Short mmCIF file of C-alpha atoms and ligand atoms in Angstrom, two decimals:
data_model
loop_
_atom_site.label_atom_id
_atom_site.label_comp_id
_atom_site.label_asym_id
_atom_site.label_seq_id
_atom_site.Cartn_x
_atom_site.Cartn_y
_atom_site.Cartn_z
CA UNK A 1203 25.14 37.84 -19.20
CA UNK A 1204 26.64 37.47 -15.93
CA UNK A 1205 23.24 38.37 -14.51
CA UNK A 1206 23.55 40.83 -10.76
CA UNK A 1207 25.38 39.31 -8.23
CA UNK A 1208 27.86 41.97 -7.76
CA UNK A 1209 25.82 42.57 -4.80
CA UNK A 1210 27.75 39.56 -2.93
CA UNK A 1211 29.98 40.72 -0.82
CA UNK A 1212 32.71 38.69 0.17
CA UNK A 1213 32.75 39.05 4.40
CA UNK A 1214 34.92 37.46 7.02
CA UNK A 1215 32.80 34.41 7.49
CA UNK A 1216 33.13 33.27 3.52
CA UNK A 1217 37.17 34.09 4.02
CA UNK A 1218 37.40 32.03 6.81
CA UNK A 1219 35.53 29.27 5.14
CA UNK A 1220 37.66 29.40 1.82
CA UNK A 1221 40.80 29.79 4.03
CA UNK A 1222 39.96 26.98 6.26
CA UNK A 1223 39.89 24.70 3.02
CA UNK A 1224 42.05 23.30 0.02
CA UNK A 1225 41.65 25.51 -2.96
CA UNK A 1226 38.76 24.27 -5.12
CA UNK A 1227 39.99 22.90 -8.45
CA UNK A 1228 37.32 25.12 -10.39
CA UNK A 1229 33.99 26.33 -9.02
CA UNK A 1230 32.41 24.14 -6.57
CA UNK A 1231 28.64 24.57 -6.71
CA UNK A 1232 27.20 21.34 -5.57
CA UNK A 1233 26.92 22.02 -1.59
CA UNK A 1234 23.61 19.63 -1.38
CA UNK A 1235 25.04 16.85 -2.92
CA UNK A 1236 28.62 16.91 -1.20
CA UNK A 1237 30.31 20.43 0.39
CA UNK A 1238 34.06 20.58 0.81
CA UNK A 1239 35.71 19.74 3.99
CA UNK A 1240 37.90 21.69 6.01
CA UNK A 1241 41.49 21.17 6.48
CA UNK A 1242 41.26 20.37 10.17
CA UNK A 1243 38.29 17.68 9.26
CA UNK A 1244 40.70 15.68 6.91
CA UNK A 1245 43.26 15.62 9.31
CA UNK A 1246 41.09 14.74 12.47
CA UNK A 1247 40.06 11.88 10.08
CA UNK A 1248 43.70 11.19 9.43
CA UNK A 1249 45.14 11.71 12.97
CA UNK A 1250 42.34 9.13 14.31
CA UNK A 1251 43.16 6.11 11.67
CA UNK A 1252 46.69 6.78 12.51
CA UNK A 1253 45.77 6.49 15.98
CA UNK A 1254 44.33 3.49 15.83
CA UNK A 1255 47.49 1.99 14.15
CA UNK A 1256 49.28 2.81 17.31
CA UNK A 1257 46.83 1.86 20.21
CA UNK A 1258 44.43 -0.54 18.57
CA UNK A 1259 41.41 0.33 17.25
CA UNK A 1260 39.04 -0.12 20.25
CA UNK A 1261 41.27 2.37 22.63
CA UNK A 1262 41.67 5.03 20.13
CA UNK A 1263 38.12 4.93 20.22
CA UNK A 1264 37.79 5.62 23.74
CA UNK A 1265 39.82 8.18 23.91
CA UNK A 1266 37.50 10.12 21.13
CA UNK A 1267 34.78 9.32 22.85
CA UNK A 1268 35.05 13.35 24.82
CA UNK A 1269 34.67 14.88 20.64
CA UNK A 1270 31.92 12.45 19.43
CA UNK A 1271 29.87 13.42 22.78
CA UNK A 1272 30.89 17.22 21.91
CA UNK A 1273 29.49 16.05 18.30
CA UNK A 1274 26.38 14.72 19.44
CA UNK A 1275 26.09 17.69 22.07
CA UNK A 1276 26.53 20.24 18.64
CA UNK A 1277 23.46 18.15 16.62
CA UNK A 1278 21.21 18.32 20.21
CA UNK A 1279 21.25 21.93 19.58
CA UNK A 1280 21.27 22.72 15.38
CA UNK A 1281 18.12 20.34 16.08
CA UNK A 1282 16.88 22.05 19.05
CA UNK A 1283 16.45 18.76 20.74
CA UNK A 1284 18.71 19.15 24.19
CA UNK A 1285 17.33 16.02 25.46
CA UNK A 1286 17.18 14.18 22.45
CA UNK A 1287 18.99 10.89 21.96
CA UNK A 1288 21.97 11.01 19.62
CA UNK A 1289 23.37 8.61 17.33
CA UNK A 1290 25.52 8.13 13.85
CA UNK A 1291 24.34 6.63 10.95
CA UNK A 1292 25.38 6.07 7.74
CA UNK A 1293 23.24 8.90 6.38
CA UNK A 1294 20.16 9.84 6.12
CA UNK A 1295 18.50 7.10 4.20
CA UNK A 1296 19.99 4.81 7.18
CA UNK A 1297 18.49 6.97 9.93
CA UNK A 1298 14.96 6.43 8.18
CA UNK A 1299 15.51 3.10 7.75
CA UNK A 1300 16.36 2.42 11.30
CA UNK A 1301 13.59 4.73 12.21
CA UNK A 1302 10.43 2.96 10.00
CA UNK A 1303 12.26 -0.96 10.89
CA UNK A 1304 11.72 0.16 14.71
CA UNK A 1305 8.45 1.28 14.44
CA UNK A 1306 5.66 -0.65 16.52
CA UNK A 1307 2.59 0.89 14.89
CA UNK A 1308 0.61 0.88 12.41
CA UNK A 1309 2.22 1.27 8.92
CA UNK A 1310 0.93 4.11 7.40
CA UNK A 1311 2.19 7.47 6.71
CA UNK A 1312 1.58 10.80 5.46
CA UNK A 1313 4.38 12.77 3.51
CA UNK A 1314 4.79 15.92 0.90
CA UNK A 1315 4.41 15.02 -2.87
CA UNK A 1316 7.80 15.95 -3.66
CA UNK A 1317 9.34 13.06 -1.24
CA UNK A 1318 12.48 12.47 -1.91
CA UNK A 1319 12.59 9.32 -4.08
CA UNK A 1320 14.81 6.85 -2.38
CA UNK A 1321 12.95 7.98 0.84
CA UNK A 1322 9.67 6.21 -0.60
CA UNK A 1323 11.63 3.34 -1.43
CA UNK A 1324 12.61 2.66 2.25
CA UNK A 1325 9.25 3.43 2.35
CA UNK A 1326 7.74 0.99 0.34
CA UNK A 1327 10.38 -1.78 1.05
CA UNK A 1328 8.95 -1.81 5.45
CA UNK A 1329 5.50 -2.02 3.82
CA UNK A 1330 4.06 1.87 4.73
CA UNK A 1331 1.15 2.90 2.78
CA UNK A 1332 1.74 6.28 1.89
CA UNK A 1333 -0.72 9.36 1.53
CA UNK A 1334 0.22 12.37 0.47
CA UNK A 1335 0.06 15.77 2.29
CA UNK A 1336 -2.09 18.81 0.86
CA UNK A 1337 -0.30 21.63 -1.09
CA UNK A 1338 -0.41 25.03 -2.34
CA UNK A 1339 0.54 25.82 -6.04
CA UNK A 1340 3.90 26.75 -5.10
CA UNK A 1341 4.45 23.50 -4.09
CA UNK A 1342 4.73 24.30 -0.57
CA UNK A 1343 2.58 22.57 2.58
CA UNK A 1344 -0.77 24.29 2.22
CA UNK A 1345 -0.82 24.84 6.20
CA UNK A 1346 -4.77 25.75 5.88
CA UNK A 1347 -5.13 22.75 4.98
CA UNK A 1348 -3.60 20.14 6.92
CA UNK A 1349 -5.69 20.27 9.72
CA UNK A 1350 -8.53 18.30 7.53
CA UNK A 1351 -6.64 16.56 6.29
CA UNK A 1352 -5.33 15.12 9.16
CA UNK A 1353 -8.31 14.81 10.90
CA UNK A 1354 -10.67 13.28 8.10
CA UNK A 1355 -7.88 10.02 7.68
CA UNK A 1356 -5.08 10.58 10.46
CA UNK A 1357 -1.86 8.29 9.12
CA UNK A 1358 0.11 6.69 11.89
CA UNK A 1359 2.96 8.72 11.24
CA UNK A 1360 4.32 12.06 9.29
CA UNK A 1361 7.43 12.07 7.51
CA UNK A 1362 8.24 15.67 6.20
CA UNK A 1363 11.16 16.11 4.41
CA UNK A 1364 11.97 20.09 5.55
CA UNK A 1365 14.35 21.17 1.90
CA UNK A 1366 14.04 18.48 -0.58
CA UNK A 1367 16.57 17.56 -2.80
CA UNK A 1368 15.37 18.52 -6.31
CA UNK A 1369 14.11 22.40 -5.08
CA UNK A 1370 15.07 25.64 -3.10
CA UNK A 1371 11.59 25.48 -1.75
CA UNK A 1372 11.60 25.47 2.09
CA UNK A 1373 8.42 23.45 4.09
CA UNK A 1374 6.86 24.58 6.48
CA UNK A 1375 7.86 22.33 9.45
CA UNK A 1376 6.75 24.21 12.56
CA UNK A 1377 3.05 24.61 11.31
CA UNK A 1378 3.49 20.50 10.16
CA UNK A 1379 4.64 19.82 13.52
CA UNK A 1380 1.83 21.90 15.42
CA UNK A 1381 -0.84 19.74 13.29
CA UNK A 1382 0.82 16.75 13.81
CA UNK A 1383 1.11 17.39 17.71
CA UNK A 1384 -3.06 18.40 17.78
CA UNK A 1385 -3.36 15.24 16.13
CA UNK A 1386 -1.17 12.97 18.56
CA UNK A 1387 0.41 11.85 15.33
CA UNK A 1388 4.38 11.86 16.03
CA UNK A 1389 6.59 13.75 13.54
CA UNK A 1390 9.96 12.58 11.49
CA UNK A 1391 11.66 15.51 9.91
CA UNK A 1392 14.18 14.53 6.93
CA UNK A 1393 16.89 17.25 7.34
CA UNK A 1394 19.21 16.04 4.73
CA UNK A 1395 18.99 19.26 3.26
CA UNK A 1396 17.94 21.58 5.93
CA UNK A 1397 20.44 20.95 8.87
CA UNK A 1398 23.43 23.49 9.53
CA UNK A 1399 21.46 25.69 6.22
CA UNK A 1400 17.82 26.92 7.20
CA UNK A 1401 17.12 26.88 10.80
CA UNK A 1402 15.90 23.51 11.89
CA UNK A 1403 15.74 24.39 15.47
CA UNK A 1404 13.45 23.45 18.02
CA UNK A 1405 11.06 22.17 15.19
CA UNK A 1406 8.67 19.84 17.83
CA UNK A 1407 9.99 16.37 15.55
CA UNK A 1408 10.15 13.13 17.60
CA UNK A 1409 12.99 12.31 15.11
CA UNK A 1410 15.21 14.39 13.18
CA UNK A 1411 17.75 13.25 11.02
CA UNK A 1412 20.82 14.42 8.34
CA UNK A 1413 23.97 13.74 6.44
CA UNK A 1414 27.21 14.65 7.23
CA UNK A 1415 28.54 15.58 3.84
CA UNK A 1416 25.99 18.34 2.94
CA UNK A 1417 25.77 21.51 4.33
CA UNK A 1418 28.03 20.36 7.94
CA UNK A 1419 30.77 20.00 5.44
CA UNK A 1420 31.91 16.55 7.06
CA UNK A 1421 33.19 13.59 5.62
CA UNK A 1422 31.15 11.29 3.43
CA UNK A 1423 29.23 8.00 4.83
CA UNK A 1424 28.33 9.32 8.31
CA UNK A 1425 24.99 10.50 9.21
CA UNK A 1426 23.25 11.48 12.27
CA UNK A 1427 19.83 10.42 13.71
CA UNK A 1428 18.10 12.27 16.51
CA UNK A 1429 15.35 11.24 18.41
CA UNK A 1430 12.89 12.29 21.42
CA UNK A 1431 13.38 9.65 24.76
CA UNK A 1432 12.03 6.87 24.00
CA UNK A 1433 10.30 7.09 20.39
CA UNK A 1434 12.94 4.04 19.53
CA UNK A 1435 13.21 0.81 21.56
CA UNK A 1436 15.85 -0.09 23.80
CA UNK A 1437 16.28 -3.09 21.46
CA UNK A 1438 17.08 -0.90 18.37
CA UNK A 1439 19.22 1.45 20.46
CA UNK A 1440 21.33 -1.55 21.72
CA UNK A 1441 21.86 -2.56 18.41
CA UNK A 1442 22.88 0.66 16.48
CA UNK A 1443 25.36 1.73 19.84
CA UNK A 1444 27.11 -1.70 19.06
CA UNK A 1445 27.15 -1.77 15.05
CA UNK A 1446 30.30 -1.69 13.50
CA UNK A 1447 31.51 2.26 12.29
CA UNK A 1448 34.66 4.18 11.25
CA UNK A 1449 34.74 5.84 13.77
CA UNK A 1450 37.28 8.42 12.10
CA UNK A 1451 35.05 9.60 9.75
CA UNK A 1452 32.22 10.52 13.14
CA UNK A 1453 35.66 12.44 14.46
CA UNK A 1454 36.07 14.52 11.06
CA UNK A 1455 31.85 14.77 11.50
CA UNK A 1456 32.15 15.89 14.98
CA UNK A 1457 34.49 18.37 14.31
CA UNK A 1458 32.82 19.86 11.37
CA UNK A 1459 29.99 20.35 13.51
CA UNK A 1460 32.22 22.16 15.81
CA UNK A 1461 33.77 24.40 13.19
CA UNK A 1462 30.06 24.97 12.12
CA UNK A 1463 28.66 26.38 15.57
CA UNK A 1464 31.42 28.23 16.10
CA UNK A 1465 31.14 30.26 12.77
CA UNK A 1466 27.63 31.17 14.01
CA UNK A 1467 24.58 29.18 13.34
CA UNK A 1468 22.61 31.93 12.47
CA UNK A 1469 25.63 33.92 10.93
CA UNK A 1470 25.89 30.67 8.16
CA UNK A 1471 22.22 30.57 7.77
CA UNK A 1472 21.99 34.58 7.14
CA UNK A 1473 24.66 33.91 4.70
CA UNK A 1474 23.49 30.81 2.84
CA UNK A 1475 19.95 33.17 1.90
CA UNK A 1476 21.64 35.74 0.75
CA UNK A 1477 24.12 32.97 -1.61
CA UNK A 1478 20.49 31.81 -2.61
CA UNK A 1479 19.41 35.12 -3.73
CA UNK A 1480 22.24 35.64 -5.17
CA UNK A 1481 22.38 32.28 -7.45
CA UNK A 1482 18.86 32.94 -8.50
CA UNK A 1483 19.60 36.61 -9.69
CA UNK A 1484 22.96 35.36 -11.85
CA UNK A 1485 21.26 33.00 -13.45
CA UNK A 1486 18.02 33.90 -14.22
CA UNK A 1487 18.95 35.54 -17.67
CA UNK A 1488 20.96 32.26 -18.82
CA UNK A 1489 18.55 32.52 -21.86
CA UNK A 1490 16.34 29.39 -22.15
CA UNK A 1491 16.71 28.47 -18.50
CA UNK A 1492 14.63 28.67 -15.72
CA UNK A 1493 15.13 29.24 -11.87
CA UNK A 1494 12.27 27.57 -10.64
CA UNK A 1495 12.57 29.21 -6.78
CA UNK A 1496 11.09 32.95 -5.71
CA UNK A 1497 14.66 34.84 -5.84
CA UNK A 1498 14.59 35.42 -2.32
CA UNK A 1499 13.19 31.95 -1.51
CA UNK A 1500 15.45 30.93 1.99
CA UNK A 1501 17.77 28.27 0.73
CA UNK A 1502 21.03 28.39 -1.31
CA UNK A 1503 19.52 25.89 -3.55
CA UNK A 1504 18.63 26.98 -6.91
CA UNK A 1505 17.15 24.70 -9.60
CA UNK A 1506 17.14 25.34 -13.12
CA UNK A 1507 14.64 23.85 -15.65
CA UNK A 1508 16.60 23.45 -18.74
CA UNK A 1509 15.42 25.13 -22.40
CA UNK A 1510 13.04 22.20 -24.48
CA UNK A 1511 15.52 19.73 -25.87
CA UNK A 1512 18.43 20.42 -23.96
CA UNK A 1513 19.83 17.45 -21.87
CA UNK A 1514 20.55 18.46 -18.28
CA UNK A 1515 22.77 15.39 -17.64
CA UNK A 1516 24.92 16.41 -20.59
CA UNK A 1517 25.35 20.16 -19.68
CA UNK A 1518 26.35 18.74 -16.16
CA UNK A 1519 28.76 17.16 -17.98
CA UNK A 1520 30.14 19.64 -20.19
CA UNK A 1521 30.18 22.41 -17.13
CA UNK A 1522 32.78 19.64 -15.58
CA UNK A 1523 34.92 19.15 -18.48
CA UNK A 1524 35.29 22.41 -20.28
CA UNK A 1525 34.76 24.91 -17.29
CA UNK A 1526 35.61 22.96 -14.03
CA UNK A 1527 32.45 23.78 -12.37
CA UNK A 1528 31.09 21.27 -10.62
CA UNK A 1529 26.69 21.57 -10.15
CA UNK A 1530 23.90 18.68 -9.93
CA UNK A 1531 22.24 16.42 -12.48
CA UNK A 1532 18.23 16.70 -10.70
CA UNK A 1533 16.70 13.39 -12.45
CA UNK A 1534 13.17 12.64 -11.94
CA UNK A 1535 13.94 9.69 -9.76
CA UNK A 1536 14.91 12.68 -7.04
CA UNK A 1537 11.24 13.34 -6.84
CA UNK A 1538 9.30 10.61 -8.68
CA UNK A 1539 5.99 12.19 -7.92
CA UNK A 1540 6.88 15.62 -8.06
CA UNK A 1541 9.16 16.29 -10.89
CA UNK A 1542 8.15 15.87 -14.70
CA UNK A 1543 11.27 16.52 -16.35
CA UNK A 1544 15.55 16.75 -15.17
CA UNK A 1545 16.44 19.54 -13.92
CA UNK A 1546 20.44 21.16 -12.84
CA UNK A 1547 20.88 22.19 -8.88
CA UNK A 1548 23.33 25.02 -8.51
CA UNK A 1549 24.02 24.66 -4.60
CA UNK A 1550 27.03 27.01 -3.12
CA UNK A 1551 28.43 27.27 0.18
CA UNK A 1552 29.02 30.37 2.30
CA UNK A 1553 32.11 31.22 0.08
CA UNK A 1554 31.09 31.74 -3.02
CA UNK A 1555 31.90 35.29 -4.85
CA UNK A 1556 30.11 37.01 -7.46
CA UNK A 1557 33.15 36.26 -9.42
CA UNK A 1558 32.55 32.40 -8.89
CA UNK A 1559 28.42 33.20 -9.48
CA UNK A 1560 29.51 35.12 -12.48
CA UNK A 1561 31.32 32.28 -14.13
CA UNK A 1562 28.44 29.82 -14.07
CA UNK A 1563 26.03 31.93 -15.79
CA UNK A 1564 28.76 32.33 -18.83
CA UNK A 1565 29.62 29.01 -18.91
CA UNK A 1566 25.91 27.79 -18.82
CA UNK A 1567 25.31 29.97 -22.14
CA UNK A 1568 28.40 28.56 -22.98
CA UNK A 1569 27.55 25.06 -22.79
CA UNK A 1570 24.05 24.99 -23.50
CA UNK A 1571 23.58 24.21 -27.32
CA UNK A 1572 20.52 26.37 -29.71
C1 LIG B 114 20.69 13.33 0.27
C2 LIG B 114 19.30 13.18 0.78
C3 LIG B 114 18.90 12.03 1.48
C4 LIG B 114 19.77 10.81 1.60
O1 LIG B 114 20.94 11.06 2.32
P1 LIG B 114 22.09 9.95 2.39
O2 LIG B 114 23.02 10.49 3.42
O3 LIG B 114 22.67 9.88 1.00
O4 LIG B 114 21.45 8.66 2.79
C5 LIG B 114 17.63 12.00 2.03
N1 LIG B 114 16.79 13.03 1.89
C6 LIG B 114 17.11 14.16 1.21
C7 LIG B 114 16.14 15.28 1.12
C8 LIG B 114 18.38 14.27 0.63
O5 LIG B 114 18.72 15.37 -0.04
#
């Protein structure tokens, strides 16, 4: 019952990451809705607000100015952007705010079906009309045909959501960004999801943007928005550099970026596949459920469509109160025009063991009722 993942080993980089935090109260499996920090990120975080109680708010901010640059300098290259224009947000529903609010064109836009819902909102709400891009049955970017589709009624922009939130599946963004640049249409990438997990590097976006508290492990609230020279205007710049922000919580980002480059980009991404594989191969026997990803599909997220009749909200639920272990509730609001029915997003970090793996799949039998 507790499926294969025996085949997990536990290596240095997964000790170091379970070392380098509290002990999880239970199993933590919800990585793409909120990872743990580390240790030193809640005390950076700590150290700065105390700092700020003893030299005033506006100097203690100067003198972290050398680790937000060395923050912004760490998201120039997970993007692959090294002369791209850095600057915090919120999160990523802020970045694409300021991003569609700034923009001097004309408002239309082309993005996957399975956009993430709140992203259409933001959407709707700056008055985009929004077409939708061509895909395969797997629910991936059909790349053949993108081209055409491009060509026959060219939106004024592309927003392309990279990992969504409600599946493992991982887009295609380099062939997206190759049509988009034969086009001349410019590119947003939402990398809520994909930053510091799948490589995200070097993509060709104008704009790339993420949250802190996903897969960099940083503190909630903060976000990061990255853009090409000159795709925003000087006005919009001038007002997001000055905006209010706890500037704490862009420390304990900064240096969660730090811990994250120096464990190895491509070390954590290596790792995070294999975790994916592994998810999908523990719990593909759960009877009644369903992994919905290819098992070696390159993302540590693994959803689960739930047996007929059995409420994914209230298994979340139960898997929290009886066995500690802490996954996703997928509602269809993630994906409005994707997703037909709930679904529940197991989503671990670099540190989870085939002990940990093993435990979900018993306590999902456990839990689930027929
Ligand atoms: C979480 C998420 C967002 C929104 O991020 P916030 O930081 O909560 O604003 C946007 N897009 C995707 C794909 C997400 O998973």
């Amino acid at each position: 019952m507790d499926g294969d993942a025996h085949d997990l080993e536990d290596t240095p980089l997964a000790q170091r990451w379970r070392e380098a935090r509290p002990p999880a109260a239970g199993v933590h499996v919800d990585s793409a809705a909120c990872s743990r920090q580390s240790v030193a990120v809640i005390e950076a975080t700590a150290q700065h607000a105390r700092h700020e109680a003893e030299v005033g708010g506006y100097v203690a901010a100067e003198a972290a100015a050398p680790v937000l640059d060395a923050g912004r300098a760490a998201v120039r290259v997970l993007a692959g952007m090294p002369d791209a224009e850095v600057v915090f947000t919120t999160g990523s529903n802020n970045a694409l705010d300021i991003l569609l609010a700034d923009w001097p064109g004309e408002r239309t836009l082309a993005c996957l079906q399975g956009e993430f819902g709140p992203n259409l909102a933001i959407m709707a709400r700056h008055g985009f009309e929004v077409r939708t891009l061509p895909l395969e049955e797997s629910g991936r970017l059909d790349v053949n045909a993108i081209g055409a589709a491009l060509a026959h009624d060219p939106p004024a922009l592309v927003h392309f959501t990279v990992l969504g939130s409600h599946s493992g599946v991982v887009q295609p963004a380099r062939a997206m960004a190759s049509a988009c640049h034969g086009h001349g249409i410019p590119l947003i990438v939402d990398a809520a999801q994909g930053f510091a997990h799948i490589d995200v590097a070097g993509i060709g976006a104008d704009a790339l943007y993420s949250s802190s508290r996903k897969w960099t492990a940083g503190p909630r609230g903060v976000g990061v928005l990255a853009t090409k020279p000159g795709f925003l205007s000087e006005a919009t710049r001038q007002r997001i550099s000055h905006t209010e922000a706890n500037v704490g919580m862009h420390v304990g980002f900064s240096v969660a970026l730090g811990e994250h480059v120096a464990a190895g980009v491509e070390a954590v991404q290596a790792r995070l596949r294999e975790v994916g594989a592994a998810t999908r191969r523990a719990l593909a026997d759960v009877r009644g459920w369903r992994v919905l990803e290819a098992l070696d599909e390159p993302s540590a997220i693994t959803t689960l469509r739930p047996p007929d009749g059995v409420d994914a909200q209230d298994v979340r639920a139960r898997l929290i109160a009886e066995h500690s272990i802490v996954a996703t509730y997928l509602g269809t609001e993630r994906a409005p025009r994707e997703m037909n029915r709930p679904a529940l997003r197991v989503s671990p970090h670099v540190d989870v063991t085939a002990a940990d793996l093993g435990r979900v799949a018993e306590a999902l039998a456990e839990v689930t009722p027929g």
